[in-house]
Short mmCIF file of C-alpha atoms and ligand atoms in Angstrom, two decimals:
data_model
loop_
_atom_site.label_atom_id
_atom_site.label_comp_id
_atom_site.label_asym_id
_atom_site.label_seq_id
_atom_site.Cartn_x
_atom_site.Cartn_y
_atom_site.Cartn_z
CA MET L 84 12.39 -38.01 37.55
CA SER L 85 8.92 -38.67 36.13
CA ASP L 86 7.70 -37.09 32.92
CA LEU L 87 6.31 -33.56 33.01
CA ARG L 88 2.52 -33.73 32.66
CA VAL L 89 1.50 -31.11 30.12
CA ALA L 90 -1.95 -29.72 29.33
CA VAL L 91 -2.28 -28.50 25.74
CA LEU L 92 -5.07 -25.94 25.49
CA GLY L 93 -6.37 -25.41 21.97
CA VAL L 94 -5.83 -28.30 19.58
CA GLY L 95 -6.26 -26.58 16.24
CA LEU L 96 -3.35 -26.55 13.81
CA MET L 97 -0.63 -25.40 16.24
CA GLY L 98 -1.94 -27.17 19.34
CA ALA L 99 -2.40 -30.49 17.54
CA ASP L 100 1.17 -30.15 16.25
CA HIS L 101 2.38 -29.59 19.83
CA VAL L 102 0.50 -32.68 21.04
CA ALA L 103 2.15 -34.75 18.29
CA ARG L 104 5.60 -33.35 18.99
CA ILE L 105 5.40 -33.81 22.78
CA THR L 106 4.08 -37.34 22.30
CA SER L 107 6.59 -38.48 19.70
CA ARG L 108 9.69 -36.29 19.67
CA ILE L 109 10.14 -34.57 23.04
CA SER L 110 11.75 -36.35 25.96
CA GLY L 111 10.78 -35.86 29.60
CA ALA L 112 7.17 -34.86 28.97
CA ARG L 113 3.81 -36.31 28.05
CA VAL L 114 0.44 -34.79 27.20
CA ALA L 115 -1.81 -35.51 30.18
CA VAL L 116 -4.71 -33.22 29.29
CA VAL L 117 -6.09 -31.55 26.18
CA ASN L 118 -8.80 -28.95 25.84
CA ASP L 119 -10.49 -27.18 22.96
CA TYR L 120 -13.61 -25.06 22.56
CA VAL L 121 -14.70 -27.75 20.09
CA ALA L 122 -15.10 -30.51 22.69
CA GLU L 123 -15.24 -33.36 20.13
CA LYS L 124 -11.89 -32.32 18.69
CA ALA L 125 -10.26 -32.51 22.12
CA GLU L 126 -11.91 -35.92 22.79
CA GLU L 127 -10.66 -37.23 19.47
CA ILE L 128 -7.08 -36.11 20.10
CA ALA L 129 -7.12 -37.41 23.69
CA ALA L 130 -8.26 -40.81 22.43
CA GLY L 131 -5.10 -41.06 20.32
CA VAL L 132 -2.65 -40.28 23.15
CA PRO L 133 -2.02 -42.88 25.88
CA GLY L 134 -2.95 -41.59 29.35
CA CYS L 135 -4.48 -38.37 28.05
CA ARG L 136 -7.86 -36.92 29.07
CA ALA L 137 -9.97 -34.15 27.55
CA ILE L 138 -11.18 -31.48 30.01
CA ALA L 139 -13.96 -29.23 28.76
CA ASP L 140 -13.13 -26.02 30.65
CA PRO L 141 -9.68 -24.51 30.01
CA LEU L 142 -9.48 -23.09 33.55
CA ASP L 143 -10.25 -26.53 35.02
CA ALA L 144 -7.52 -27.99 32.81
CA ILE L 145 -5.01 -25.46 34.17
CA ALA L 146 -6.05 -26.13 37.78
CA ASP L 147 -6.06 -29.93 37.40
CA ALA L 148 -3.88 -31.73 39.94
CA ASP L 149 -2.43 -33.96 37.20
CA VAL L 150 -1.14 -31.00 35.21
CA ASP L 151 2.39 -29.67 35.88
CA ALA L 152 2.69 -27.23 33.00
CA VAL L 153 0.59 -25.73 30.21
CA VAL L 154 0.93 -25.06 26.49
CA LEU L 155 -1.48 -22.36 25.29
CA ALA L 156 -2.45 -22.63 21.64
CA THR L 157 -5.90 -21.16 22.17
CA PRO L 158 -7.20 -18.04 20.36
CA GLY L 159 -5.30 -14.92 21.49
CA SER L 160 -8.46 -13.35 22.91
CA THR L 161 -8.58 -16.03 25.63
CA HIS L 162 -4.91 -15.80 26.67
CA GLU L 163 -5.19 -13.13 29.35
CA LYS L 164 -7.56 -15.15 31.56
CA GLN L 165 -5.66 -18.38 30.96
CA LEU L 166 -2.25 -16.82 31.65
CA LEU L 167 -3.51 -15.27 34.88
CA ALA L 168 -4.89 -18.67 35.90
CA CYS L 169 -1.48 -20.26 35.25
CA LEU L 170 0.15 -17.59 37.43
CA GLU L 171 -2.44 -18.14 40.16
CA HIS L 172 -1.78 -21.89 40.19
CA GLY L 173 1.99 -21.44 39.84
CA LYS L 174 2.07 -23.45 36.58
CA PRO L 175 4.74 -22.75 33.98
CA VAL L 176 3.20 -21.91 30.61
CA MET L 177 4.40 -21.84 27.02
CA CYS L 178 2.09 -19.33 25.32
CA GLU L 179 1.82 -19.15 21.54
CA LYS L 180 1.85 -15.56 20.31
CA PRO L 181 0.22 -13.18 20.91
CA LEU L 182 0.75 -12.87 24.66
CA THR L 183 -2.67 -11.16 24.72
CA THR L 184 -4.51 -9.20 22.06
CA ASP L 185 -3.91 -5.69 23.41
CA VAL L 186 -1.12 -3.77 25.04
CA GLU L 187 -2.88 -3.01 28.34
CA THR L 188 -3.64 -6.63 29.15
CA SER L 189 -0.15 -7.73 28.02
CA LEU L 190 1.35 -5.21 30.43
CA GLU L 191 -0.97 -6.41 33.20
CA VAL L 192 0.26 -9.99 32.63
CA VAL L 193 3.88 -8.78 32.79
CA ARG L 194 3.13 -6.95 36.06
CA ARG L 195 1.33 -9.88 37.66
CA GLU L 196 4.17 -12.27 36.83
CA ALA L 197 6.74 -9.78 38.14
CA GLU L 198 4.79 -9.51 41.41
CA LEU L 199 5.11 -13.27 41.86
CA GLY L 200 8.87 -12.86 41.86
CA ARG L 201 9.53 -15.80 39.53
CA ARG L 202 9.13 -16.34 35.84
CA LEU L 203 6.45 -18.74 34.65
CA ILE L 204 5.60 -17.45 31.18
CA GLN L 205 7.47 -18.17 27.96
CA VAL L 206 6.19 -16.77 24.66
CA GLY L 207 6.27 -18.85 21.49
CA PHE L 208 8.49 -16.80 19.23
CA MET L 209 9.93 -19.97 17.73
CA ARG L 210 12.28 -18.33 15.26
CA ARG L 211 14.77 -17.70 18.06
CA PHE L 212 15.26 -21.50 18.16
CA ASP L 213 15.83 -21.92 14.42
CA ASP L 214 19.39 -22.93 13.48
CA GLU L 215 19.78 -20.15 10.93
CA TYR L 216 18.64 -17.41 13.32
CA GLN L 217 20.87 -18.91 16.01
CA HIS L 218 23.88 -18.76 13.66
CA LEU L 219 23.10 -15.19 12.68
CA LYS L 220 22.72 -14.15 16.31
CA ALA L 221 26.02 -15.84 17.22
CA LEU L 222 27.75 -14.03 14.35
CA LEU L 223 26.40 -10.68 15.53
CA ASP L 224 27.25 -11.36 19.17
CA SER L 225 30.80 -12.33 18.20
CA GLY L 226 31.24 -8.95 16.52
CA GLY L 227 31.81 -10.64 13.15
CA LEU L 228 29.88 -7.95 11.28
CA GLY L 229 30.94 -5.10 13.54
CA ARG L 230 27.96 -3.05 14.70
CA PRO L 231 24.78 -4.21 12.93
CA LEU L 232 23.21 -1.16 11.30
CA VAL L 233 20.38 -2.22 9.03
CA LEU L 234 18.01 -5.19 8.89
CA HIS L 235 16.11 -6.14 5.74
CA CYS L 236 13.35 -8.71 6.28
CA THR L 237 11.13 -10.49 3.79
CA HIS L 238 8.00 -12.25 5.05
CA ARG L 239 5.97 -13.93 2.32
CA ASN L 240 3.20 -16.46 2.74
CA PRO L 241 1.59 -18.35 -0.15
CA ALA L 242 -1.87 -17.57 1.25
CA VAL L 243 -3.66 -16.72 4.48
CA PRO L 244 -6.95 -18.06 5.85
CA HIS L 245 -10.27 -16.48 4.96
CA GLY L 246 -10.95 -13.43 7.14
CA PHE L 247 -7.28 -12.54 7.62
CA GLY L 248 -7.50 -8.73 7.42
CA SER L 249 -4.91 -5.99 6.92
CA ALA L 250 -4.37 -5.47 10.68
CA MET L 251 -3.72 -9.20 11.09
CA VAL L 252 -0.81 -8.89 8.68
CA VAL L 253 0.68 -6.63 11.36
CA ARG L 254 -0.39 -8.52 14.48
CA ASP L 255 0.05 -12.08 13.21
CA SER L 256 2.85 -11.90 10.63
CA LEU L 257 4.88 -8.73 11.28
CA VAL L 258 4.98 -9.62 14.98
CA HIS L 259 7.60 -12.30 14.19
CA GLU L 260 9.84 -9.77 12.44
CA VAL L 261 9.43 -7.38 15.39
CA ASP L 262 10.67 -10.11 17.70
CA VAL L 263 13.52 -11.00 15.32
CA ALA L 264 14.61 -7.35 15.19
CA ARG L 265 14.56 -7.03 18.99
CA PHE L 266 16.37 -10.37 19.35
CA LEU L 267 19.09 -9.70 16.78
CA LEU L 268 19.70 -6.04 17.58
CA ASP L 269 19.19 -6.36 21.32
CA GLU L 270 17.20 -3.19 21.76
CA GLU L 271 13.65 -1.91 21.70
CA ILE L 272 11.80 -0.45 18.72
CA ALA L 273 11.06 3.25 19.02
CA SER L 274 8.82 3.90 16.03
CA ILE L 275 7.07 2.19 13.16
CA GLN L 276 5.54 3.24 9.87
CA ILE L 277 3.52 1.02 7.58
CA ILE L 278 3.31 1.85 3.90
CA LYS L 279 0.62 0.35 1.67
CA PRO L 280 1.76 0.02 -1.94
CA ALA L 281 -0.73 -0.89 -4.71
CA PRO L 282 -2.29 -4.18 -3.57
CA ASN L 283 -1.90 -7.50 -5.32
CA PRO L 284 -4.93 -7.71 -7.64
CA SER L 285 -4.97 -11.51 -7.26
CA GLY L 286 -5.24 -11.30 -3.47
CA PRO L 287 -8.39 -11.16 -1.34
CA GLN L 288 -10.53 -8.07 -1.93
CA GLY L 289 -9.73 -5.24 0.51
CA LEU L 290 -6.56 -6.79 1.94
CA ALA L 291 -3.66 -4.33 2.10
CA ASP L 292 -1.06 -6.74 0.72
CA PRO L 293 1.85 -6.22 0.32
CA GLN L 294 2.74 -3.90 3.19
CA ILE L 295 6.12 -2.33 3.90
CA ALA L 296 7.02 -1.73 7.54
CA ILE L 297 9.79 0.65 8.52
CA LEU L 298 11.00 0.38 12.09
CA ARG L 299 13.53 2.49 13.92
CA THR L 300 15.25 1.25 17.04
CA VAL L 301 15.86 3.37 20.12
CA SER L 302 19.46 4.01 19.05
CA GLY L 303 18.33 4.94 15.51
CA ARG L 304 19.01 1.71 13.62
CA HIS L 305 16.81 0.89 10.62
CA VAL L 306 14.68 -2.21 9.97
CA ASP L 307 12.52 -2.69 6.90
CA VAL L 308 10.11 -5.53 6.31
CA GLU L 309 8.27 -6.57 3.17
CA LEU L 310 5.09 -8.35 4.20
CA PHE L 311 3.32 -10.16 1.40
CA VAL L 312 0.93 -12.81 2.64
CA HIS L 313 -0.85 -13.84 -0.54
CA THR L 314 1.87 -14.52 -3.09
CA GLY L 315 0.49 -17.85 -4.26
CA VAL L 316 4.09 -19.11 -4.38
CA GLY L 317 5.50 -20.45 -1.11
CA TYR L 318 6.76 -19.59 2.36
CA GLU L 319 9.68 -17.17 2.10
CA VAL L 320 11.24 -15.73 5.21
CA ARG L 321 14.60 -14.03 4.70
CA THR L 322 16.62 -11.80 6.96
CA GLU L 323 19.67 -9.79 5.97
CA VAL L 324 21.79 -7.88 8.44
CA VAL L 325 24.08 -5.17 7.19
CA GLY L 326 26.81 -4.23 9.62
CA GLU L 327 29.83 -1.95 9.68
CA LYS L 328 32.06 -4.85 8.55
CA GLY L 329 29.83 -6.64 6.03
CA SER L 330 26.50 -8.37 5.74
CA ALA L 331 24.90 -11.76 6.30
CA MET L 332 21.69 -13.34 5.09
CA ILE L 333 19.55 -16.30 6.13
CA GLY L 334 16.46 -17.95 4.67
CA LEU L 335 17.70 -18.53 1.15
CA ASP L 336 15.89 -21.88 1.04
CA VAL L 337 18.74 -23.47 -0.88
CA GLY L 338 18.25 -27.20 -0.58
CA LEU L 339 18.78 -29.43 -3.55
CA VAL L 340 19.51 -27.56 -6.78
CA ARG L 341 18.52 -29.58 -9.84
CA ARG L 342 19.95 -29.19 -13.30
CA ASN L 343 18.44 -32.05 -15.22
CA ALA L 344 15.51 -30.53 -17.06
CA PRO L 345 16.27 -29.02 -20.46
CA GLY L 346 17.17 -25.36 -20.17
CA THR L 347 16.23 -24.95 -16.51
CA TRP L 348 17.69 -25.31 -13.07
CA GLY L 349 16.19 -24.92 -9.65
CA GLY L 350 14.92 -26.41 -6.43
CA GLN L 351 11.92 -26.24 -4.14
CA ILE L 352 10.38 -23.45 -2.13
CA THR L 353 9.28 -24.37 1.41
CA PRO L 354 5.48 -24.49 1.39
CA GLY L 355 4.60 -23.19 4.87
CA PHE L 356 5.77 -22.12 8.32
CA ARG L 357 5.34 -25.59 9.83
CA GLU L 358 7.82 -27.03 7.33
CA ARG L 359 10.18 -24.04 7.61
CA PHE L 360 10.19 -23.87 11.39
CA GLY L 361 9.28 -27.46 12.36
CA ARG L 362 12.68 -28.15 13.88
CA ALA L 363 12.67 -24.79 15.65
CA TYR L 364 9.35 -25.71 17.32
CA ASP L 365 10.84 -29.03 18.45
CA THR L 366 13.88 -27.28 19.93
CA GLU L 367 11.70 -24.62 21.55
CA ILE L 368 9.46 -27.17 23.27
CA GLN L 369 12.33 -29.47 24.29
CA ARG L 370 14.22 -26.58 25.89
CA TRP L 371 11.07 -25.38 27.63
CA VAL L 372 10.37 -28.88 29.00
CA ASP L 373 13.97 -29.13 30.22
CA ALA L 374 13.71 -25.71 31.87
CA VAL L 375 10.47 -26.57 33.66
CA ARG L 376 11.97 -29.85 34.88
CA ASP L 377 15.09 -28.16 36.23
CA GLY L 378 13.03 -25.46 37.95
CA SER L 379 14.13 -22.50 35.84
CA ASN L 380 10.69 -22.66 34.13
CA ILE L 381 11.54 -20.77 30.97
CA ASP L 382 14.34 -20.80 28.42
CA GLY L 383 13.37 -18.33 25.74
CA PRO L 384 11.32 -15.20 25.09
CA THR L 385 9.64 -13.78 28.18
CA ALA L 386 6.31 -12.10 28.90
CA TRP L 387 8.15 -8.79 28.46
CA ASP L 388 9.10 -9.84 24.91
CA GLY L 389 5.42 -10.59 24.24
CA TYR L 390 4.39 -7.21 25.64
CA ALA L 391 7.07 -5.28 23.72
CA ALA L 392 6.05 -6.97 20.45
CA ALA L 393 2.39 -6.18 21.16
CA ALA L 394 3.23 -2.51 21.76
CA VAL L 395 5.07 -2.28 18.42
CA CYS L 396 2.18 -4.00 16.59
CA GLU L 397 -0.36 -1.68 18.22
CA ALA L 398 1.61 1.31 16.90
CA GLY L 399 1.88 -0.54 13.56
CA VAL L 400 -1.89 -0.86 13.26
CA GLU L 401 -2.26 2.86 14.03
CA SER L 402 0.25 3.62 11.28
CA LEU L 403 -1.54 1.25 8.89
CA ASN L 404 -4.59 3.48 9.26
CA SER L 405 -2.88 6.88 9.29
CA GLY L 406 0.09 6.24 7.01
CA GLU L 407 2.26 8.22 9.47
CA ALA L 408 5.19 7.00 11.55
CA VAL L 409 3.97 6.22 15.08
CA ILE L 410 6.03 6.31 18.26
CA VAL L 411 5.89 3.03 20.22
CA ASP L 412 4.46 3.56 23.70
CA LEU L 413 6.46 1.21 25.93
CA VAL L 414 6.72 1.58 29.70
CA ALA L 415 10.26 1.71 31.09
CA ARG L 416 11.30 -1.83 31.91
CA GLU L 417 13.04 -0.68 35.09
CA SER L 418 9.66 0.54 36.37
CA ILE L 419 8.60 -3.11 36.78
CA PRO L 420 11.21 -4.83 38.94
CA GLY L 421 11.53 -8.45 37.85
CA ALA L 422 10.07 -7.90 34.36
C1 LIG A 590 1.21 -17.31 11.14
O1 LIG A 590 0.28 -17.14 12.18
C2 LIG A 590 2.54 -17.53 11.72
O2 LIG A 590 2.76 -17.44 12.89
C3 LIG A 590 3.61 -17.69 10.72
O3 LIG A 590 4.85 -17.93 11.32
C4 LIG A 590 3.67 -16.44 9.90
O4 LIG A 590 4.68 -16.53 8.93
C5 LIG A 590 2.35 -16.19 9.23
O5 LIG A 590 2.44 -15.00 8.48
C6 LIG A 590 1.27 -16.07 10.28
O6 LIG A 590 0.03 -15.88 9.66
#
């Protein structure tokens, strides 16, 4: 079977990483086309990949006869149009989060895919492919902790790019914890409240950071998340599950522990999400490529997962502004056959 010909749309940080991984670490696929709104960037990347062309218009790239499948790493605001084009051309697509930037369009994408009667969209919640999350999920599914009751999550970034506002903490960072909670607990989130403690005086002016999110699942289970995106320290993502028969934690970042400096001991903190989740991204893309090649098209989070996360984040942003707990407005999944 010949290699899957992939178009990578958007070759900024994430997209360029995906080009490099498909070209050097993934089997059964090659990057045939790249696109970016900065045309020179796409040209430059294409020049470094054998057999790859840059196509200036993302919709032309999707429609191209030499493209079998698409990776979307474009800005979220462009996803809706690009996802609908992938559905129209019947091309499987791996879409980096968010699915789209608002709940209505996310739901529309879910509906349109369901109407097709086959799944084509996978959403890039890469943590589900991380070894530690996989182990934790297997432990929960085996009943090893009894019924999981409480989830404590820590999400700390050393810094965020200029212009990253308080709502982006919810939509861009918390969204991963929302997916983790849904994945580990296997149920939807019913409500969310965001609390804004005194902000870090060393952080960007006006940024509500840290934030504490309190989520309640449909069956009443509790999830709390500390979001702190400007710590100046490192990338710290920890998850602890407390169940009826004990607890388990991942993300302790315990690599090498040194004890050879006078009076101190310690190790290293992972600097960023690409280092922390690099292997998870590789696994995610390899499994997606394998799924497209065997005709199942996706092997991971679905468009519904993208929509459900968007609905929780939308309620989260409302709570960020009001301070009150907000009920998540999610349509009944059964009302969309095939979703
Ligand atoms: C970033 O966009 C990511 O997706 C990272 O995984 C997350 O930890 C970070 O907070 C986001 O800004």
